[in-house]
Structures are given as C-alpha cells and as structure tokens.
XYZ file of C-alpha atoms in Angstrom:
436
model
C 75.981 34.223 124.781
C 74.015 37.489 124.802
C 76.149 38.927 127.599
C 79.368 37.738 125.939
C 78.288 39.479 122.668
C 77.453 42.667 124.558
C 80.864 42.649 126.291
C 82.566 42.124 122.943
C 80.776 45.117 121.428
C 81.695 47.254 124.452
C 85.313 46.137 124.167
C 85.364 47.054 120.458
C 83.793 50.459 121.175
C 86.395 51.222 123.858
C 89.203 50.258 121.479
C 87.780 52.520 118.766
C 87.519 55.398 121.275
C 91.130 54.817 122.360
C 92.297 54.851 118.772
C 90.360 58.059 118.073
C 91.796 59.730 121.176
C 95.315 58.714 120.158
C 94.750 60.029 116.611
C 93.355 63.324 117.923
C 96.297 63.601 120.335
C 98.836 62.980 117.560
C 97.130 65.493 115.244
C 97.155 68.035 118.082
C 100.890 67.521 118.669
C 101.609 67.841 114.946
C 99.509 71.003 114.726
C 101.236 72.549 117.741
C 104.675 71.653 116.390
C 103.794 73.163 113.029
C 102.433 76.266 114.715
C 105.593 76.606 116.784
C 107.752 76.393 113.685
C 105.813 79.173 111.957
C 104.960 81.400 114.904
C 106.120 84.968 114.533
C 104.401 87.654 116.516
C 105.746 90.796 114.842
C 102.879 92.575 113.143
C 103.323 95.886 111.336
C 100.265 97.919 110.383
C 100.399 101.127 108.339
C 98.299 103.823 110.016
C 97.278 105.693 106.899
C 93.496 105.971 106.834
C 90.902 107.232 109.296
C 92.758 110.173 110.841
C 90.887 113.227 112.115
C 92.605 116.601 111.697
C 92.053 120.078 113.136
C 94.219 123.024 112.064
C 93.990 124.905 115.359
C 94.656 124.430 119.048
C 91.875 123.480 121.452
C 91.952 122.550 125.117
C 91.963 118.828 125.926
C 92.157 117.692 122.284
C 94.114 114.690 123.592
C 91.182 113.320 125.617
C 89.085 110.419 124.311
C 85.876 112.233 125.249
C 86.476 115.067 122.765
C 83.968 115.048 119.906
C 86.063 115.108 116.727
C 83.285 114.236 114.265
C 83.412 117.759 112.829
C 87.192 117.548 112.215
C 88.521 116.943 108.731
C 89.086 113.293 107.762
C 92.543 112.907 106.220
C 94.952 110.247 105.023
C 98.501 110.179 106.379
C 101.053 111.184 105.073
C 99.393 114.599 105.167
C 100.673 118.138 104.584
C 98.126 120.636 105.863
C 99.795 123.661 104.226
C 100.075 122.700 100.557
C 96.390 123.424 99.874
C 97.062 127.115 100.559
C 95.979 129.809 100.189
C 99.110 131.593 99.008
C 99.869 134.742 100.990
C 102.998 136.795 100.366
C 102.773 138.296 103.863
C 103.635 134.893 105.337
C 107.250 134.862 106.541
C 107.984 138.424 105.382
C 111.393 139.473 106.696
C 113.748 142.411 106.617
C 117.014 140.528 106.134
C 120.557 141.428 105.162
C 122.067 138.608 103.109
C 125.814 139.190 102.984
C 126.270 136.457 100.352
C 123.991 138.455 98.010
C 126.067 141.609 98.508
C 123.379 143.388 100.547
C 124.574 146.604 102.205
C 121.496 146.749 104.366
C 118.406 144.740 105.256
C 115.887 144.158 102.457
C 112.287 142.987 102.474
C 112.141 139.340 101.462
C 108.968 137.309 100.985
C 107.907 133.842 99.931
C 110.923 132.114 101.436
C 108.769 129.303 102.847
C 106.488 129.102 99.832
C 104.025 131.810 100.916
C 101.947 128.926 102.233
C 100.348 128.556 105.709
C 102.783 126.021 107.192
C 103.010 127.853 110.519
C 100.536 127.198 113.317
C 99.155 124.279 115.329
C 97.506 121.076 114.171
C 95.948 118.126 116.002
C 95.656 114.581 114.621
C 93.593 111.774 116.173
C 93.355 108.108 115.211
C 91.549 105.050 116.627
C 94.190 102.335 116.910
C 93.576 98.757 115.664
C 94.202 97.056 119.026
C 92.058 94.247 120.432
C 91.814 92.066 123.538
C 93.789 89.382 121.684
C 96.836 91.692 121.650
C 97.188 91.487 125.420
C 100.656 90.225 126.329
C 102.299 91.821 123.295
C 104.532 94.891 123.236
C 102.968 97.667 121.171
C 104.819 100.584 119.564
C 104.001 103.508 117.321
C 106.644 104.546 114.772
C 106.726 107.963 113.109
C 108.941 108.456 110.049
C 108.602 112.210 110.598
C 106.127 114.745 111.987
C 106.455 118.492 111.363
C 107.143 119.580 114.083
C 107.465 119.775 117.919
C 105.420 116.570 118.115
C 103.675 115.657 121.367
C 102.058 112.220 121.428
C 99.188 111.079 123.687
C 97.278 107.824 124.067
C 93.860 107.803 125.735
C 94.572 111.305 127.017
C 97.873 110.376 128.648
C 101.122 112.021 127.562
C 103.421 109.413 125.957
C 106.360 111.469 124.720
C 107.591 114.177 122.377
C 110.107 114.759 119.605
C 110.644 118.338 118.428
C 112.706 117.868 115.242
C 110.343 117.487 112.304
C 112.750 115.435 110.172
C 113.664 112.748 112.716
C 112.151 109.270 112.760
C 111.113 108.217 116.255
C 109.141 105.607 118.141
C 107.281 105.302 121.454
C 106.135 102.196 123.298
C 102.393 102.327 123.998
C 101.952 99.056 125.902
C 101.367 100.475 129.385
C 98.854 103.027 128.057
C 96.745 100.541 126.065
C 93.267 99.655 127.345
C 92.850 96.131 125.970
C 89.310 95.377 124.952
C 88.408 99.097 124.736
C 88.855 101.936 122.268
C 92.373 103.387 122.144
C 92.785 106.838 120.632
C 96.170 108.185 119.574
C 96.459 111.982 119.563
C 99.309 114.043 118.125
C 99.843 117.774 118.593
C 102.151 119.533 116.123
C 103.343 123.116 116.028
C 105.376 124.979 113.416
C 106.554 128.309 114.765
C 107.208 131.294 112.534
C 110.812 131.772 111.423
C 111.622 128.117 111.991
C 112.795 127.271 108.466
C 114.662 128.746 105.482
C 112.540 126.812 102.952
C 109.095 125.268 102.594
C 108.954 122.750 105.427
C 105.425 121.520 104.963
C 103.318 120.793 108.022
C 101.619 117.892 109.747
C 102.139 114.139 109.931
C 103.824 114.263 106.523
C 105.596 110.893 106.640
C 104.297 107.392 107.329
C 103.150 106.114 110.727
C 103.081 102.439 111.745
C 101.719 100.398 114.634
C 104.094 97.567 115.548
C 103.121 94.595 117.737
C 105.804 92.204 118.964
C 106.489 89.546 121.556
C 108.309 90.719 124.706
C 111.434 89.098 123.214
C 112.230 90.914 119.984
C 114.795 92.606 117.785
C 115.134 96.254 118.780
C 114.005 98.997 116.411
C 116.908 99.555 113.957
C 118.538 96.755 115.969
C 120.702 95.285 113.211
C 124.014 96.746 112.075
C 125.438 95.138 108.918
C 128.876 95.749 107.427
C 130.814 94.016 104.653
C 134.434 94.460 105.815
C 135.975 92.207 103.134
C 134.580 92.113 99.619
C 135.991 90.543 96.466
C 134.696 88.865 93.338
C 135.193 85.473 95.003
C 133.892 86.067 98.539
C 132.206 88.604 100.747
C 132.346 88.734 104.538
C 129.246 89.918 106.374
C 129.372 91.147 109.960
C 125.971 91.474 111.639
C 125.439 92.940 115.086
C 121.939 92.378 116.461
C 120.360 93.945 119.534
C 117.683 91.834 121.260
C 115.210 93.087 123.868
C 113.915 90.675 126.500
C 115.165 88.760 129.531
C 115.120 85.215 128.153
C 117.970 83.286 126.576
C 117.345 83.083 122.855
C 118.608 81.438 119.715
C 119.227 83.875 116.856
C 119.148 82.399 113.344
C 120.307 84.784 110.621
C 119.817 83.937 106.958
C 121.017 85.910 103.942
C 119.061 85.912 100.685
C 120.182 87.259 97.315
C 118.155 89.432 94.949
C 116.446 86.322 93.516
C 115.314 85.162 96.957
C 117.801 82.300 97.164
C 119.438 81.609 100.529
C 123.186 82.112 100.227
C 124.326 81.943 103.880
C 123.040 81.237 107.380
C 124.251 80.988 110.953
C 122.870 80.646 114.476
C 123.931 81.771 117.935
C 122.647 81.492 121.488
C 122.650 84.159 124.164
C 120.769 87.353 124.983
C 120.828 91.127 124.436
C 123.751 91.583 122.010
C 124.888 89.286 119.211
C 127.680 89.515 116.669
C 127.614 87.042 113.805
C 129.964 86.598 110.854
C 128.957 84.971 107.583
C 130.541 84.423 104.183
C 128.849 84.645 100.800
C 130.467 83.158 97.705
C 130.782 85.351 94.602
C 128.720 88.296 95.900
C 127.281 90.810 93.440
C 128.637 94.239 94.370
C 126.465 97.301 94.939
C 127.291 100.361 92.829
C 125.420 103.020 90.821
C 125.863 100.776 87.771
C 124.872 97.536 89.551
C 122.613 98.306 92.535
C 122.282 94.692 93.710
C 120.610 94.186 97.086
C 120.672 91.358 99.634
C 118.343 90.697 102.582
C 119.278 89.489 106.050
C 116.442 87.754 107.911
C 116.854 87.627 111.706
C 114.738 84.943 113.441
C 114.524 84.926 117.233
C 113.587 81.701 119.050
C 112.957 80.913 122.701
C 113.278 77.168 122.838
C 111.524 75.923 119.698
C 109.058 78.803 119.550
C 109.787 81.613 117.120
C 109.219 84.991 118.775
C 110.261 87.478 116.116
C 111.408 87.944 112.536
C 113.177 91.082 111.339
C 114.398 91.865 107.812
C 117.277 94.144 106.842
C 118.253 95.130 103.306
C 121.952 95.719 102.590
C 124.542 95.566 99.851
C 128.085 94.317 99.356
C 130.348 97.315 98.839
C 133.440 98.966 100.256
C 133.971 102.704 100.628
C 137.175 104.643 101.261
C 138.009 108.327 101.437
C 141.594 109.391 100.664
C 142.664 112.955 101.495
C 144.792 113.153 98.347
C 143.025 110.904 95.840
C 139.350 111.258 96.724
C 136.567 108.693 97.101
C 136.785 105.005 96.230
C 133.805 102.679 95.824
C 134.665 98.972 95.694
C 138.304 99.970 95.292
C 137.567 102.112 92.228
C 138.000 105.893 92.162
C 134.525 107.365 91.899
C 133.625 111.018 91.363
C 130.426 112.339 92.906
C 128.157 113.830 90.255
C 125.308 114.924 92.427
C 122.500 117.292 93.235
C 121.050 118.775 96.408
C 117.408 117.824 96.975
C 115.013 119.292 99.491
C 112.414 116.920 100.896
C 109.301 118.475 99.335
C 107.830 117.397 96.012
C 107.014 120.796 94.541
C 103.269 121.347 94.014
C 102.494 118.019 95.702
C 103.933 119.372 98.949
C 105.952 117.706 101.682
C 103.743 114.637 102.226
C 105.716 111.535 101.250
C 104.653 109.972 97.968
C 106.640 106.942 96.812
C 105.933 107.238 93.092
C 106.588 110.986 93.002
C 109.893 110.463 94.836
C 110.823 107.626 92.475
C 110.026 109.782 89.430
C 112.146 112.632 90.803
C 115.126 110.369 91.487
C 114.848 108.614 88.114
C 115.056 112.033 86.461
C 118.244 112.725 88.417
C 119.681 109.372 87.370
C 118.742 109.848 83.708
C 120.430 113.261 83.511
C 123.702 111.743 84.760
C 123.605 112.177 88.535
C 125.035 109.391 90.686
C 124.650 111.061 94.101
C 122.136 112.950 96.242
C 122.718 115.365 99.113
C 119.633 115.492 101.362
C 119.436 119.232 101.912
C 119.375 119.926 104.806
C 118.039 117.103 106.931
C 117.425 113.359 107.241
C 115.336 112.217 104.259
C 112.329 109.957 104.045
C 112.823 106.193 104.213
C 111.260 106.022 100.771
C 114.053 108.129 99.258
C 116.753 105.867 100.689
C 115.013 102.673 99.564
C 114.725 104.029 96.032
C 118.370 105.179 95.993
C 119.361 101.670 97.151
C 117.403 100.073 94.337
C 118.304 102.354 91.389
C 121.907 103.154 92.362
C 122.253 106.674 93.740
C 124.840 107.365 96.426
C 123.597 109.525 99.293
C 125.044 112.059 101.703
C 122.562 112.201 104.582
C 122.518 115.584 106.309
C 121.464 116.102 109.909
C 120.451 119.706 110.593
C 120.409 123.088 108.879
C 121.503 124.690 112.141
C 123.924 123.722 114.864
C 124.366 125.669 118.075
C 124.357 129.014 116.286
C 120.964 129.503 114.678
C 119.952 130.921 111.309
C 116.303 131.404 112.300
C 114.695 132.796 115.433
C 112.927 129.458 116.068
C 115.208 127.072 114.188
C 117.056 123.935 115.295
C 119.596 125.953 117.280
C 116.940 126.145 119.992
C 117.077 122.333 120.406
C 120.735 121.635 119.710
C 122.021 121.176 123.275
C 119.194 118.899 124.415
C 118.434 116.997 121.214
C 121.394 116.891 118.818
C 122.766 113.605 120.173
C 119.306 111.977 120.168
C 118.598 113.118 116.611
C 122.014 112.019 115.354
C 121.621 108.618 117.039
C 118.201 108.123 115.416
C 119.530 109.169 112.009
C 122.623 106.962 112.133
C 120.847 103.865 113.451
C 118.010 104.192 110.938
C 120.215 104.783 107.873
C 123.436 102.854 108.572
C 122.523 99.690 106.624
C 121.546 101.387 103.373
C 124.242 100.667 100.773
C 123.400 103.959 99.068
C 124.497 105.911 102.148
C 128.222 106.481 101.672
C-alpha cells in the first residue's frame, strides 16, 4: 500500500509538470505570435542634444581620440553665425548692378547680414548605438547642413554633400563598432562670396539616426498621386520602393484626418510595388480646406513585420493651361504669394518650428495663398506647415545654374551635383499636397 501510494503521488506530480509545461509552451507561442504581429524595427531618433562644436579647422578633428571637452556644447539645429559680432567689412564688394542702373562698380556691404557665416566649423556627436542594434541597418539623415558637408564615423570618411540646402542621408552600418563608442563628425565650410543673402552656417536643420531591418522601405520610397478625384470617389496610386533581397508582403492602409481607416490593400513581391486604392467621398486639399490623409506602408516577411513607413498626402488635382492659367481641383486659382528666404530674421537660419509657423500664419492672415522658396529647397518644417494650414508652394532648386552669380556659388557644383540635388529635392517633396 505504501509503495502504491508513493507511485500515485509520483504519477500526479508528473501529470502536473506536463500540464505546466504545456501551459508554458502555449503562453510562449501566444507571446511570440503577438510579438510577430507587432514587430516593427524602424526606429527614428532625433539627434538634437549633446553636440560639440568648434568654429575653426584642426587636423584630425574626425578621429575619436581627439579631446573635444573644451569645444562648445550646442543643440542642433544650430547656426554658428547669428550670434555675431556684426562687421560691415564682411562680404564687402565692388559690384556693378545693372538692374540698379549702375554705370560703374560700387562698394556694397552687408549683403550677407554682416555676420560671420564664412569659415569652417566642426561638429561631433556620440551616437546612441548599442550591441543590441547589431543586425540592423543604420542611417544618418541630414535635413540640411551649411555647407560643403563632409561626414565621418569613428574617423572614417563616410561621404559628402556640398549643397547646403539639400537633404541627404548616408548609411553608417559598415562603420559602426557595435558595443563600443561611435562618434559622428561633420566638417562644414562656407567660402566667401558663396551667397547673395544671409545663408547662416552650421548644422542648421534637423539630424536623425534611423535604424531599420535589412528589408525596409527606401528613404523617400513612396510616391503618391491622386489621378482621379471627385466628390464621390478618389483614386490613389502608390508606388513603393523596397530595399532587401527577400520576397515581402506590402500592406498599405489609408487613414483620414480623424485617424479612421478608409482604404487598404496588399501585394506580394520585392523591390518595386505599385498599388491602387479608392477612397469614398474624399475631402479635397485646398488653401481653404487643407485636409490631409496618411498612408501607412507595412512590410512583412512571412508573418513578421519588418518595417512601417508613414506618408502624408492630400486629394487634389492640379493643371496648368497656357491660356487660362492654373487650376486647383478643376477651379481656376490665382497665386497670391510671397517670396520667403529660409532664415528667420534675428533668430537666424537654424530651423525653429514655431517661428516658421508664426511666419507662415502671418502670410496666410494677410491674404497670401502661396509661397516661393527663394532660392532653394526649404526646410521640411515649412512644407509640413504649408500642408496643414493651406499654402501652395513653389519649391526652388538653386540660385545659380551653370553660369554663376558668385565666385564660390552653386555654379561651381552644377555639372557634378545638379542631378543629385534635383533628385533629392523631388523625391523628398513630391508627396506634399502644398507643392504644386
């Protein structure tokens, strides 16, 4: 009897253990399934604080070993020139301006603000990268850096982009030392006679660190058009560029301004996708009704989500007629606009969302419905605000083409860089409904 009782207890214990193992196994499966449904590896971090800045050129400033503790600590966006001092000898020129009726060259000063925007500056930043990021693709995105930017990571040259108004990106993955410190260094140089206005200086627009899975939506990889729009129905055509070698499923969902899903579709393939969706009774974008929609692109490999990418757009049609003018949503529309340089007056060239919003609201309140971005691609902030408050935009590319206006202006870069700069500008800005 004693042995039989002992065996019975052992049998009960084994059954309890089996049940517990089964329960743990089922919980594990449920957890993994839930994790797979929610997994998205895109992580975007604003690199705003903790930058070191030196307003001069020194040898080997790109190396990790350099002691930068004596450098100025700054927050990006940063304009090194706006603090002054004013000096009317800066950018003094003997110039003949035919448009002003000059018969000979005259001394002209203060054209670039009489502020010290010329010279060389170095920026350094410790990147938030850890051992756990191994296996991801890591990029740094610059909305603009003034100018002749050269980018280094851990002392190694990564790439360069000379035009100070272009947005650009570099992949850092192969330069990252996972589990160690990773220092990003940026050298900028503004040469004298490189601008006809106050350009500002430095990393004056936002910088982001982007971490993704190897399979991902490309930077500016969505192209959204609304070829057919009416009060009853709007057609949406979305082209999506995917990076990676695996076959993927792309799910695209469209949400209205209230966050309600109004359309969705899915496709399988790789590299390039083109999807067409229909939205019932779309609200049209115009200066009077600046209604925005959001397309959410979700990339799956099997059942595992690898990426999620959001694109803001609007339903609107545009047409230019050589005899009758411009038509927005089929309605003749007259541009009542202003030309805006990128700086914010006494605040300088460093991007400031609220200051830009205030400036554009003033334009809107005085009756403007359009902005010309004199004479260069604007900040992303300006376009987002124009989208949301209803200002149409003419995005300009360069102040100079092949024939220059300044000794060290864009004409120097035109042959080698014009196509790259135009491609960056068009891809970045093509989905903004404000850009007409």
